mmCIF file of C-alpha atoms in Angstrom:
data_model
loop_
_atom_site.group_PDB
_atom_site.id
_atom_site.type_symbol
_atom_site.label_atom_id
_atom_site.label_comp_id
_atom_site.label_asym_id
_atom_site.label_seq_id
_atom_site.Cartn_x
_atom_site.Cartn_y
_atom_site.Cartn_z
ATOM 1 C CA MET A 1 -124.168 -21.752 41.063
ATOM 2 C CA GLU A 2 -121.545 -19.160 40.392
ATOM 3 C CA ILE A 3 -118.416 -20.473 38.851
ATOM 4 C CA ASP A 4 -115.339 -18.496 38.082
ATOM 5 C CA ARG A 5 -113.989 -17.718 34.655
ATOM 6 C CA GLN A 6 -111.230 -20.240 34.778
ATOM 7 C CA GLU A 7 -113.578 -23.031 35.738
ATOM 8 C CA LEU A 8 -116.000 -22.175 32.953
ATOM 9 C CA GLU A 9 -113.137 -21.950 30.500
ATOM 10 C CA ARG A 10 -112.003 -25.416 31.517
ATOM 11 C CA LEU A 11 -115.517 -26.843 31.198
ATOM 12 C CA VAL A 12 -116.016 -25.347 27.753
ATOM 13 C CA ARG A 13 -112.643 -26.681 26.664
ATOM 14 C CA ASP A 14 -113.508 -30.160 27.919
ATOM 15 C CA HIS A 15 -116.829 -30.266 26.076
ATOM 16 C CA ILE A 16 -116.113 -28.316 22.939
ATOM 17 C CA ASP A 17 -115.616 -31.432 20.813
ATOM 18 C CA VAL A 18 -118.889 -33.004 21.910
ATOM 19 C CA ALA A 19 -120.613 -29.708 21.176
ATOM 20 C CA TYR A 20 -119.024 -29.363 17.785
ATOM 21 C CA ASN A 21 -119.739 -32.940 16.769
ATOM 22 C CA LEU A 22 -123.409 -32.487 17.620
ATOM 23 C CA ALA A 23 -123.618 -29.170 15.786
ATOM 24 C CA ARG A 24 -121.737 -30.522 12.805
ATOM 25 C CA TYR A 25 -124.147 -33.451 12.406
ATOM 26 C CA LEU A 26 -127.211 -31.324 12.995
ATOM 27 C CA LEU A 27 -126.226 -28.594 10.552
ATOM 28 C CA ARG A 28 -124.183 -30.740 8.188
ATOM 29 C CA ASN A 29 -121.569 -28.138 7.368
ATOM 30 C CA ASP A 30 -118.510 -26.741 9.087
ATOM 31 C CA GLU A 31 -119.289 -23.048 8.918
ATOM 32 C CA ASP A 32 -122.748 -23.270 10.456
ATOM 33 C CA ALA A 33 -121.473 -25.677 13.097
ATOM 34 C CA LYS A 34 -118.713 -23.240 14.021
ATOM 35 C CA ASP A 35 -121.191 -20.385 14.234
ATOM 36 C CA ALA A 36 -123.554 -22.399 16.401
ATOM 37 C CA VAL A 37 -120.843 -23.477 18.824
ATOM 38 C CA GLN A 38 -119.351 -20.002 18.913
ATOM 39 C CA ASP A 39 -122.761 -18.582 19.778
ATOM 40 C CA ALA A 40 -123.268 -21.263 22.392
ATOM 41 C CA VAL A 41 -119.910 -20.535 24.007
ATOM 42 C CA GLU A 42 -120.762 -16.851 24.203
ATOM 43 C CA GLN A 43 -124.156 -17.679 25.627
ATOM 44 C CA ALA A 44 -122.510 -19.932 28.178
ATOM 45 C CA TRP A 45 -120.292 -17.038 29.246
ATOM 46 C CA SER A 46 -123.192 -14.689 29.642
ATOM 47 C CA HIS A 47 -125.350 -17.239 31.450
ATOM 48 C CA ALA A 48 -122.632 -18.612 33.690
ATOM 49 C CA HIS A 49 -124.718 -17.534 36.692
ATOM 50 C CA GLN A 50 -127.402 -20.077 35.729
ATOM 51 C CA LEU A 51 -124.890 -22.824 35.381
ATOM 52 C CA ARG A 52 -125.707 -25.949 37.254
ATOM 53 C CA ILE A 53 -123.258 -28.555 38.340
ATOM 54 C CA ASP A 54 -124.223 -30.679 35.368
ATOM 55 C CA PHE A 55 -122.410 -28.707 32.718
ATOM 56 C CA ARG A 56 -122.483 -31.084 29.758
ATOM 57 C CA PRO A 57 -126.248 -31.345 29.156
ATOM 58 C CA TRP A 58 -126.673 -27.648 29.925
ATOM 59 C CA PHE A 59 -124.053 -26.678 27.369
ATOM 60 C CA LEU A 60 -125.281 -29.167 24.754
ATOM 61 C CA GLN A 61 -128.819 -27.899 25.174
ATOM 62 C CA ILE A 62 -127.581 -24.409 24.314
ATOM 63 C CA VAL A 63 -125.655 -25.767 21.347
ATOM 64 C CA ARG A 64 -128.693 -27.679 20.133
ATOM 65 C CA ASN A 65 -130.961 -24.657 20.441
ATOM 66 C CA ARG A 66 -128.437 -22.532 18.556
ATOM 67 C CA CYS A 67 -128.401 -25.144 15.800
ATOM 68 C CA TYR A 68 -132.160 -25.144 15.442
ATOM 69 C CA ARG A 69 -132.265 -21.383 15.584
ATOM 70 C CA LEU A 70 -129.611 -21.192 12.899
ATOM 71 C CA ALA A 71 -131.657 -23.555 10.793
ATOM 72 C CA ARG A 72 -134.606 -21.219 11.551
ATOM 73 C CA ARG A 73 -137.062 -24.007 11.899
ATOM 74 C CA GLU A 74 -138.848 -25.763 14.673
ATOM 75 C CA PRO A 75 -136.860 -28.680 16.084
ATOM 76 C CA THR A 76 -139.413 -31.263 15.046
ATOM 77 C CA GLU A 77 -139.573 -30.000 11.501
ATOM 78 C CA THR A 78 -136.065 -28.977 10.929
ATOM 79 C CA LEU A 79 -133.227 -30.794 9.342
ATOM 80 C CA ILE A 80 -135.447 -33.565 8.142
ATOM 81 C CA GLU A 81 -134.393 -35.013 4.882
ATOM 82 C CA GLU A 82 -136.268 -37.612 3.050
ATOM 83 C CA PRO A 83 -134.328 -40.810 3.461
ATOM 84 C CA VAL A 84 -132.438 -41.366 0.290
ATOM 85 C CA ALA A 85 -133.421 -44.620 -1.253
ATOM 86 C CA ASN A 86 -130.197 -46.329 -1.960
ATOM 87 C CA ASP A 87 -130.446 -49.751 -3.431
ATOM 88 C CA ARG A 88 -126.704 -50.202 -3.330
ATOM 89 C CA THR A 89 -126.698 -50.022 0.440
ATOM 90 C CA ALA A 90 -127.198 -53.700 0.878
ATOM 91 C CA GLU A 91 -124.263 -54.516 -1.375
ATOM 92 C CA ARG A 92 -121.840 -52.137 0.232
ATOM 93 C CA VAL A 93 -119.503 -52.857 3.031
ATOM 94 C CA ILE A 94 -120.417 -50.600 5.918
ATOM 95 C CA ASP A 95 -117.812 -47.977 6.444
ATOM 96 C CA GLY A 96 -117.687 -44.637 8.200
ATOM 97 C CA GLU A 97 -118.803 -42.754 5.143
ATOM 98 C CA ALA A 98 -121.876 -44.955 4.708
ATOM 99 C CA VAL A 99 -122.811 -44.458 8.350
ATOM 100 C CA ARG A 100 -122.287 -40.729 8.058
ATOM 101 C CA GLN A 101 -124.554 -40.574 5.031
ATOM 102 C CA ALA A 102 -127.170 -42.657 6.792
ATOM 103 C CA LEU A 103 -126.985 -40.428 9.859
ATOM 104 C CA GLU A 104 -127.361 -37.336 7.756
ATOM 105 C CA ALA A 105 -130.342 -38.824 6.035
ATOM 106 C CA LEU A 106 -132.119 -39.268 9.375
ATOM 107 C CA SER A 107 -134.404 -36.639 10.834
ATOM 108 C CA GLY A 108 -132.749 -34.116 13.130
ATOM 109 C CA GLU A 109 -134.294 -35.582 16.229
ATOM 110 C CA HIS A 110 -133.243 -39.107 15.355
ATOM 111 C CA ARG A 111 -129.785 -37.977 14.359
ATOM 112 C CA GLU A 112 -129.178 -35.983 17.524
ATOM 113 C CA ILE A 113 -130.383 -38.687 19.872
ATOM 114 C CA LEU A 114 -128.161 -41.305 18.234
ATOM 115 C CA ILE A 115 -125.159 -39.023 18.419
ATOM 116 C CA LEU A 116 -125.785 -38.148 22.044
ATOM 117 C CA ARG A 117 -126.317 -41.761 23.032
ATOM 118 C CA GLU A 118 -124.026 -43.795 20.813
ATOM 119 C CA MET A 119 -121.208 -41.426 19.997
ATOM 120 C CA GLU A 120 -121.063 -39.379 23.152
ATOM 121 C CA GLY A 121 -122.449 -41.860 25.656
ATOM 122 C CA LEU A 122 -124.869 -39.538 27.419
ATOM 123 C CA SER A 123 -127.279 -41.096 29.887
ATOM 124 C CA TYR A 124 -131.007 -40.969 29.254
ATOM 125 C CA GLU A 125 -131.315 -38.333 31.926
ATOM 126 C CA GLU A 126 -128.664 -36.147 30.291
ATOM 127 C CA ILE A 127 -130.244 -36.629 26.880
ATOM 128 C CA GLY A 128 -133.587 -35.598 28.384
ATOM 129 C CA LYS A 129 -132.018 -32.349 29.542
ATOM 130 C CA VAL A 130 -130.391 -31.650 26.199
ATOM 131 C CA ILE A 131 -133.474 -32.232 24.102
ATOM 132 C CA GLU A 132 -135.813 -30.972 26.821
ATOM 133 C CA ALA A 133 -137.963 -34.081 26.864
ATOM 134 C CA PRO A 134 -139.066 -36.538 29.552
ATOM 135 C CA LEU A 135 -137.376 -39.911 29.972
ATOM 136 C CA GLY A 136 -140.218 -41.829 28.306
ATOM 137 C CA THR A 137 -139.807 -39.717 25.180
ATOM 138 C CA VAL A 138 -136.058 -40.258 25.235
ATOM 139 C CA MET A 139 -136.537 -44.031 25.338
ATOM 140 C CA SER A 140 -139.167 -44.257 22.614
ATOM 141 C CA ARG A 141 -137.420 -41.792 20.340
ATOM 142 C CA LEU A 142 -134.094 -43.547 20.734
ATOM 143 C CA SER A 143 -135.736 -46.830 19.895
ATOM 144 C CA ARG A 144 -137.321 -45.404 16.739
ATOM 145 C CA ALA A 145 -134.056 -43.723 15.754
ATOM 146 C CA ARG A 146 -132.209 -47.025 15.984
ATOM 147 C CA VAL A 147 -134.772 -48.721 13.815
ATOM 148 C CA ALA A 148 -134.613 -45.873 11.290
ATOM 149 C CA LEU A 149 -130.831 -46.079 11.097
ATOM 150 C CA ARG A 150 -130.966 -49.822 10.687
ATOM 151 C CA GLU A 151 -133.401 -49.461 7.827
ATOM 152 C CA LEU A 152 -131.109 -46.991 6.100
ATOM 153 C CA LEU A 153 -128.054 -49.144 6.524
ATOM 154 C CA GLY A 154 -129.991 -52.158 5.332
ATOM 155 C CA GLU A 155 -129.110 -55.760 5.637
ATOM 156 C CA THR A 156 -125.425 -55.196 6.184
ATOM 157 C CA ILE A 157 -125.764 -54.783 9.909
ATOM 158 C CA MET B 1 -141.283 -62.040 31.794
ATOM 159 C CA THR B 2 -143.112 -62.248 28.518
ATOM 160 C CA CYS B 3 -141.463 -61.444 25.210
ATOM 161 C CA ASP B 4 -143.620 -58.311 24.774
ATOM 162 C CA GLU B 5 -142.615 -57.038 28.209
ATOM 163 C CA ALA B 6 -138.963 -57.728 27.470
ATOM 164 C CA LYS B 7 -139.048 -55.984 24.080
ATOM 165 C CA LEU B 8 -140.200 -52.761 25.732
ATOM 166 C CA LEU B 9 -137.180 -52.883 28.030
ATOM 167 C CA LEU B 10 -134.531 -54.113 25.585
ATOM 168 C CA GLY B 11 -133.239 -50.664 24.663
ATOM 169 C CA ALA B 12 -132.911 -49.529 28.279
ATOM 170 C CA TYR B 13 -131.357 -52.871 29.170
ATOM 171 C CA PHE B 14 -128.881 -52.500 26.315
ATOM 172 C CA ASP B 15 -128.074 -48.957 27.465
ATOM 173 C CA ASP B 16 -127.700 -50.080 31.062
ATOM 174 C CA GLU B 17 -130.465 -47.721 32.035
ATOM 175 C CA LEU B 18 -132.731 -50.142 33.912
ATOM 176 C CA ARG B 19 -132.774 -48.846 37.464
ATOM 177 C CA ASP B 20 -134.157 -52.012 38.973
ATOM 178 C CA PRO B 21 -131.474 -54.759 39.129
ATOM 179 C CA LEU B 22 -134.122 -57.456 39.442
ATOM 180 C CA GLN B 23 -135.815 -56.254 36.260
ATOM 181 C CA ALA B 24 -132.448 -56.184 34.481
ATOM 182 C CA ALA B 25 -131.827 -59.759 35.588
ATOM 183 C CA GLN B 26 -135.215 -60.846 34.284
ATOM 184 C CA VAL B 27 -134.542 -59.262 30.873
ATOM 185 C CA ALA B 28 -131.165 -60.967 30.723
ATOM 186 C CA GLU B 29 -132.767 -64.273 31.568
ATOM 187 C CA HIS B 30 -135.393 -63.812 28.864
ATOM 188 C CA ILE B 31 -132.805 -63.001 26.202
ATOM 189 C CA GLU B 32 -131.061 -66.278 26.987
ATOM 190 C CA THR B 33 -134.164 -68.178 25.991
ATOM 191 C CA CYS B 34 -135.650 -65.958 23.251
ATOM 192 C CA ALA B 35 -134.118 -66.016 19.763
ATOM 193 C CA SER B 36 -136.074 -62.937 18.667
ATOM 194 C CA CYS B 37 -134.930 -60.752 21.576
ATOM 195 C CA ALA B 38 -131.355 -62.065 21.239
ATOM 196 C CA ALA B 39 -131.444 -60.982 17.591
ATOM 197 C CA ASP B 40 -132.707 -57.556 18.654
ATOM 198 C CA ILE B 41 -129.790 -57.193 21.058
ATOM 199 C CA ARG B 42 -127.374 -58.150 18.270
ATOM 200 C CA ALA B 43 -128.980 -55.523 16.046
ATOM 201 C CA LEU B 44 -128.526 -52.926 18.777
ATOM 202 C CA GLU B 45 -124.880 -53.913 19.091
ATOM 203 C CA ALA B 46 -124.402 -53.741 15.321
ATOM 204 C CA GLY B 47 -125.999 -50.301 15.242
ATOM 205 C CA ARG B 48 -123.705 -49.072 17.964
ATOM 206 C CA ALA B 49 -120.680 -50.556 16.218
ATOM 207 C CA ALA B 50 -121.727 -48.912 12.947
ATOM 208 C CA LEU B 51 -122.064 -45.537 14.600
ATOM 209 C CA LYS B 52 -118.565 -45.893 15.990
ATOM 210 C CA LEU B 53 -117.367 -45.946 12.373
ATOM 211 C CA ALA B 54 -118.899 -42.582 11.569
ATOM 212 C CA PRO B 55 -116.532 -39.635 11.744
ATOM 213 C CA ARG B 56 -116.562 -37.783 15.001
ATOM 214 C CA TYR B 57 -115.908 -34.161 14.221
ATOM 215 C CA ALA B 58 -113.391 -32.362 16.401
ATOM 216 C CA ALA B 59 -113.880 -28.695 17.142
ATOM 217 C CA PRO B 60 -111.635 -26.395 15.093
ATOM 218 C CA ARG B 61 -108.962 -24.760 17.192
ATOM 219 C CA GLU B 62 -110.451 -21.313 16.849
ATOM 220 C CA LEU B 63 -113.429 -22.440 18.900
ATOM 221 C CA LEU B 64 -111.295 -23.278 21.886
ATOM 222 C CA PRO B 65 -111.811 -20.704 24.588
ATOM 223 C CA ARG B 66 -108.958 -18.333 24.775
ATOM 224 C CA ARG B 67 -108.310 -15.548 27.138
ATOM 225 C CA ARG B 68 -110.016 -12.749 25.357
ATOM 226 C CA PRO B 69 -107.463 -10.325 23.967
ATOM 227 C CA ARG B 70 -108.807 -7.381 25.886
ATOM 228 C CA PHE B 71 -108.173 -9.276 29.087
ATOM 229 C CA ALA B 72 -104.704 -10.231 27.957
ATOM 230 C CA VAL B 73 -104.020 -6.612 27.022
ATOM 231 C CA LEU B 74 -105.514 -5.417 30.277
ATOM 232 C CA GLU B 75 -103.350 -7.791 32.251
ATOM 233 C CA PHE B 76 -100.307 -6.776 30.257
ATOM 234 C CA VAL B 77 -100.988 -3.085 30.778
ATOM 235 C CA THR B 78 -101.717 -3.657 34.452
ATOM 236 C CA GLY B 79 -98.454 -5.538 34.774
ATOM 237 C CA ILE B 80 -96.497 -2.770 33.099
ATOM 238 C CA ALA B 81 -98.240 -0.140 35.204
ATOM 239 C CA ALA B 82 -97.508 -2.071 38.375
ATOM 240 C CA ALA B 83 -93.869 -2.414 37.376
ATOM 241 C CA LEU B 84 -93.680 1.321 36.682
ATOM 242 C CA VAL B 85 -95.261 2.152 40.018
ATOM 243 C CA ILE B 86 -92.761 -0.114 41.748
ATOM 244 C CA PHE B 87 -89.843 1.432 39.888
ATOM 245 C CA ALA B 88 -91.111 4.952 40.451
ATOM 246 C CA THR B 89 -91.722 4.259 44.129
ATOM 247 C CA TYR B 90 -88.265 2.799 44.407
ATOM 248 C CA PHE B 91 -86.609 5.744 42.730
ATOM 249 C CA VAL B 92 -88.660 8.345 44.548
ATOM 250 C CA PHE B 93 -88.021 6.568 47.800
ATOM 251 C CA ALA B 94 -84.362 5.999 47.059
ATOM 252 C CA ASP B 95 -84.080 9.584 45.878
ATOM 253 C CA SER B 96 -85.738 10.896 49.008
ATOM 254 C CA VAL B 97 -83.354 8.803 51.064
ATOM 255 C CA ARG B 98 -80.412 10.197 49.154
ATOM 256 C CA ARG B 99 -81.866 13.661 49.387
ATOM 257 C CA GLY B 100 -82.338 13.208 53.138
ATOM 258 C CA ASP B 101 -78.761 11.977 53.396
ATOM 259 C CA ARG B 102 -77.454 14.971 51.502
ATOM 260 C CA LEU B 103 -79.445 17.403 53.599
ATOM 261 C CA ALA B 104 -78.232 15.710 56.759
ATOM 262 C CA MET B 105 -74.660 15.942 55.486
ATOM 263 C CA LEU B 106 -75.041 19.621 54.712
ATOM 264 C CA GLU B 107 -76.714 20.340 58.022
ATOM 265 C CA ALA B 108 -74.077 18.369 59.929
ATOM 266 C CA SER B 109 -71.246 20.193 58.222
ATOM 267 C CA HIS B 110 -72.824 23.578 58.856
ATOM 268 C CA ALA B 111 -73.689 22.761 62.488
ATOM 269 C CA ARG B 112 -70.190 21.422 63.113
ATOM 270 C CA ALA B 113 -68.695 24.649 61.827
ATOM 271 C CA LEU B 114 -71.094 26.755 63.898
ATOM 272 C CA VAL B 115 -70.399 24.830 67.098
ATOM 273 C CA SER B 116 -66.653 24.774 66.574
ATOM 274 C CA GLY B 117 -66.718 28.490 65.916
ATOM 275 C CA ARG B 118 -64.552 28.116 62.854
ATOM 276 C CA LEU B 119 -66.936 29.169 60.137
ATOM 277 C CA VAL B 120 -64.275 31.261 58.591
ATOM 278 C CA GLU B 121 -60.774 30.217 57.758
ATOM 279 C CA PHE B 122 -60.030 33.045 55.438
ATOM 280 C CA ASP B 123 -61.338 36.319 56.715
ATOM 281 C CA ARG B 124 -60.073 38.795 54.184
ATOM 282 C CA VAL B 125 -63.446 39.724 52.925
ATOM 283 C CA ASP B 126 -62.396 41.165 49.664
ATOM 284 C CA GLY B 127 -63.907 38.885 47.083
ATOM 285 C CA HIS B 128 -60.978 39.416 44.845
ATOM 286 C CA GLN B 129 -58.821 37.725 47.429
ATOM 287 C CA ILE B 130 -61.239 34.974 48.459
ATOM 288 C CA ARG B 131 -61.596 33.607 44.957
ATOM 289 C CA PRO B 132 -57.915 32.989 44.315
ATOM 290 C CA TRP B 133 -57.613 31.500 47.792
ATOM 291 C CA LEU B 134 -60.416 29.018 47.107
ATOM 292 C CA ALA B 135 -59.111 28.314 43.642
ATOM 293 C CA ASP B 136 -55.736 27.579 45.109
ATOM 294 C CA LYS B 137 -57.156 25.279 47.787
ATOM 295 C CA LEU B 138 -59.845 23.490 45.806
ATOM 296 C CA GLY B 139 -59.696 24.386 42.169
ATOM 297 C CA ILE B 140 -63.165 25.873 42.646
ATOM 298 C CA SER B 141 -63.597 29.546 42.238
ATOM 299 C CA PRO B 142 -67.142 30.588 43.043
ATOM 300 C CA PRO B 143 -68.288 34.181 42.958
ATOM 301 C CA ALA B 144 -67.890 35.842 46.340
ATOM 302 C CA PRO B 145 -69.743 39.084 45.830
ATOM 303 C CA ARG B 146 -69.950 41.765 48.462
ATOM 304 C CA LEU B 147 -73.618 42.241 49.171
ATOM 305 C CA LEU B 148 -75.052 45.405 50.574
ATOM 306 C CA ALA B 149 -77.401 43.799 53.121
ATOM 307 C CA TYR B 150 -75.318 40.737 53.869
ATOM 308 C CA PRO B 151 -71.770 41.251 55.034
ATOM 309 C CA LEU B 152 -69.293 38.753 53.668
ATOM 310 C CA GLN B 153 -67.514 37.318 56.658
ATOM 311 C CA GLY B 154 -65.044 35.106 54.904
ATOM 312 C CA ALA B 155 -64.568 31.640 53.502
ATOM 313 C CA ARG B 156 -63.654 28.155 54.510
ATOM 314 C CA VAL B 157 -62.760 24.884 52.910
ATOM 315 C CA ASP B 158 -64.938 21.963 53.965
ATOM 316 C CA ARG B 159 -66.364 18.700 52.715
ATOM 317 C CA LEU B 160 -69.786 17.426 51.801
ATOM 318 C CA GLY B 161 -69.527 13.666 51.898
ATOM 319 C CA THR B 162 -66.487 12.981 49.779
ATOM 320 C CA SER B 163 -66.684 16.224 47.812
ATOM 321 C CA PRO B 164 -64.468 19.167 48.688
ATOM 322 C CA ALA B 165 -66.580 22.270 49.204
ATOM 323 C CA ALA B 166 -65.826 25.946 49.126
ATOM 324 C CA VAL B 167 -67.897 27.672 51.796
ATOM 325 C CA LEU B 168 -68.698 31.376 51.699
ATOM 326 C CA VAL B 169 -69.968 32.877 54.937
ATOM 327 C CA TYR B 170 -72.384 35.781 54.989
ATOM 328 C CA GLY B 171 -74.324 37.434 57.775
ATOM 329 C CA ILE B 172 -78.094 37.724 57.696
ATOM 330 C CA GLY B 173 -78.810 40.062 60.571
ATOM 331 C CA ARG B 174 -77.692 38.214 63.660
ATOM 332 C CA HIS B 175 -77.683 34.917 61.752
ATOM 333 C CA GLU B 176 -75.134 33.380 59.506
ATOM 334 C CA ALA B 177 -75.703 32.053 56.040
ATOM 335 C CA GLU B 178 -73.265 29.743 54.358
ATOM 336 C CA VAL B 179 -73.034 29.079 50.688
ATOM 337 C CA TYR B 180 -71.513 25.697 49.938
ATOM 338 C CA VAL B 181 -70.104 25.412 46.456
ATOM 339 C CA ILE B 182 -69.151 22.030 45.048
ATOM 340 C CA GLU B 183 -68.725 20.411 41.689
ATOM 341 C CA ALA B 184 -72.103 20.060 39.978
ATOM 342 C CA GLU B 185 -71.632 16.332 39.541
ATOM 343 C CA SER B 186 -71.189 15.652 43.238
ATOM 344 C CA GLY B 187 -74.700 14.317 43.623
ATOM 345 C CA PHE B 188 -76.311 17.208 45.476
ATOM 346 C CA GLY B 189 -78.422 18.344 42.531
ATOM 347 C CA GLY B 190 -81.796 17.230 43.891
ATOM 348 C CA ILE B 191 -82.173 19.974 46.456
ATOM 349 C CA THR B 192 -83.736 23.300 45.515
ATOM 350 C CA ARG B 193 -85.586 24.220 48.645
ATOM 351 C CA ALA B 194 -85.690 22.388 51.951
ATOM 352 C CA GLU B 195 -85.731 22.742 55.656
ATOM 353 C CA THR B 196 -83.777 20.500 57.954
ATOM 354 C CA LYS B 197 -83.565 20.744 61.718
ATOM 355 C CA GLY B 198 -84.505 24.419 61.681
ATOM 356 C CA PHE B 199 -82.083 25.307 58.912
ATOM 357 C CA GLN B 200 -83.283 26.683 55.621
ATOM 358 C CA VAL B 201 -81.573 25.206 52.600
ATOM 359 C CA ARG B 202 -81.662 26.554 49.042
ATOM 360 C CA GLY B 203 -79.911 24.917 46.150
ATOM 361 C CA TRP B 204 -79.163 25.870 42.583
ATOM 362 C CA ARG B 205 -76.702 25.275 39.810
ATOM 363 C CA ARG B 206 -74.628 27.606 37.744
ATOM 364 C CA SER B 207 -71.615 27.226 35.464
ATOM 365 C CA GLY B 208 -70.881 23.634 36.375
ATOM 366 C CA LEU B 209 -71.093 24.327 40.090
ATOM 367 C CA GLN B 210 -73.667 23.302 42.654
ATOM 368 C CA PHE B 211 -74.617 25.978 45.199
ATOM 369 C CA LEU B 212 -76.237 25.186 48.537
ATOM 370 C CA ALA B 213 -77.158 28.001 50.881
ATOM 371 C CA ILE B 214 -77.916 27.077 54.475
ATOM 372 C CA SER B 215 -78.948 29.318 57.340
ATOM 373 C CA ASP B 216 -80.960 29.390 60.533
ATOM 374 C CA ALA B 217 -82.537 32.697 59.488
ATOM 375 C CA SER B 218 -86.237 32.815 58.521
ATOM 376 C CA PRO B 219 -87.317 31.275 55.221
ATOM 377 C CA ASP B 220 -88.096 34.693 53.755
ATOM 378 C CA ALA B 221 -84.761 36.094 54.872
ATOM 379 C CA VAL B 222 -82.945 33.144 53.326
ATOM 380 C CA ASP B 223 -84.904 33.550 50.072
ATOM 381 C CA GLN B 224 -83.974 37.209 49.959
ATOM 382 C CA PHE B 225 -80.357 36.460 50.703
ATOM 383 C CA THR B 226 -80.230 33.738 48.070
ATOM 384 C CA ALA B 227 -81.778 36.042 45.507
ATOM 385 C CA ALA B 228 -79.287 38.772 46.353
ATOM 386 C CA TYR B 229 -76.346 36.385 46.072
ATOM 387 C CA ARG B 230 -77.515 34.952 42.763
ATOM 388 C CA GLU B 231 -78.257 38.327 41.235
ATOM 389 C CA ALA B 232 -74.968 39.843 42.250
ATOM 390 C CA PRO B 233 -72.600 40.526 39.356
#
């Protein structure tokens, strides 16, 4: 589907925050996130001819791939941090910072699927397009990611 | 629906992703009666609520798509160029209209004089007498040289538009040539060489005066006459 410049510009503008939020959580710093989104925007411009009607997952897939490429690792291996054992977790009141830390402690694939689903409200089908996985994988991975987050946040939720 | 069956579907149920409404109803029914699954749903809700607390990063402004500068510059330059073309077209067009008007005026004046047979009002062909006569009438005193090949027939006072004109009449063979002399600022400066309705027109400026020669002689003959007039002392 060919779309004109103005239309693409509008679409990018509408989805730039979703893209940045995903990149920022995946890469965990502003500069890399900016680079990844910038690259993705440029790629979107140059691949506008491949653009399907469903812009959001298409664009986020590009963003995600740029993030993993920037991290220079395979998606399944990248961005994984050992969960930080934090025995104070249970005593703390859950606030945004605690959730952010927990998110960042998750593996990349758990982190991204939680962001796409819970923060951005993507459907399973859209998530499947972004992470290039079938629906069954989306469901099982999302389920494991939720459990992993819960374990990190501890008893407080 | 057994508890094990329900647990497999809880996430999709929670996410409103169960396609089959009957299945969704069965899960809902099971949750009503199962403490374990109800607790799982509450955990899912708590997880979602927790994630809503996490910062959602907004894209820095510099990432917002902007019209790329080169396009902005291109559009700007194109705009300026278009404006220039429009202005230029207007002025060229307007100028050609004015030029056409001036030529028509000159031609009309000359033709009127030819038809009326009063090309010459002052027929004492001594240039020394013509110049004071014109100066007296108009305050314009153009050179009225006697030319070997082109007999000076006399002079006349006429008008071009609103400008008073001194007219010198010369013969080119069996044709007449008239030299209109007006103030340089009269707006007839745009004509150097033209043809209108079979008349050759040559224009030039000298010493604050605008000269316009007009004749029905051939272009070459008019060029030669004009050159002779201009080169005369």
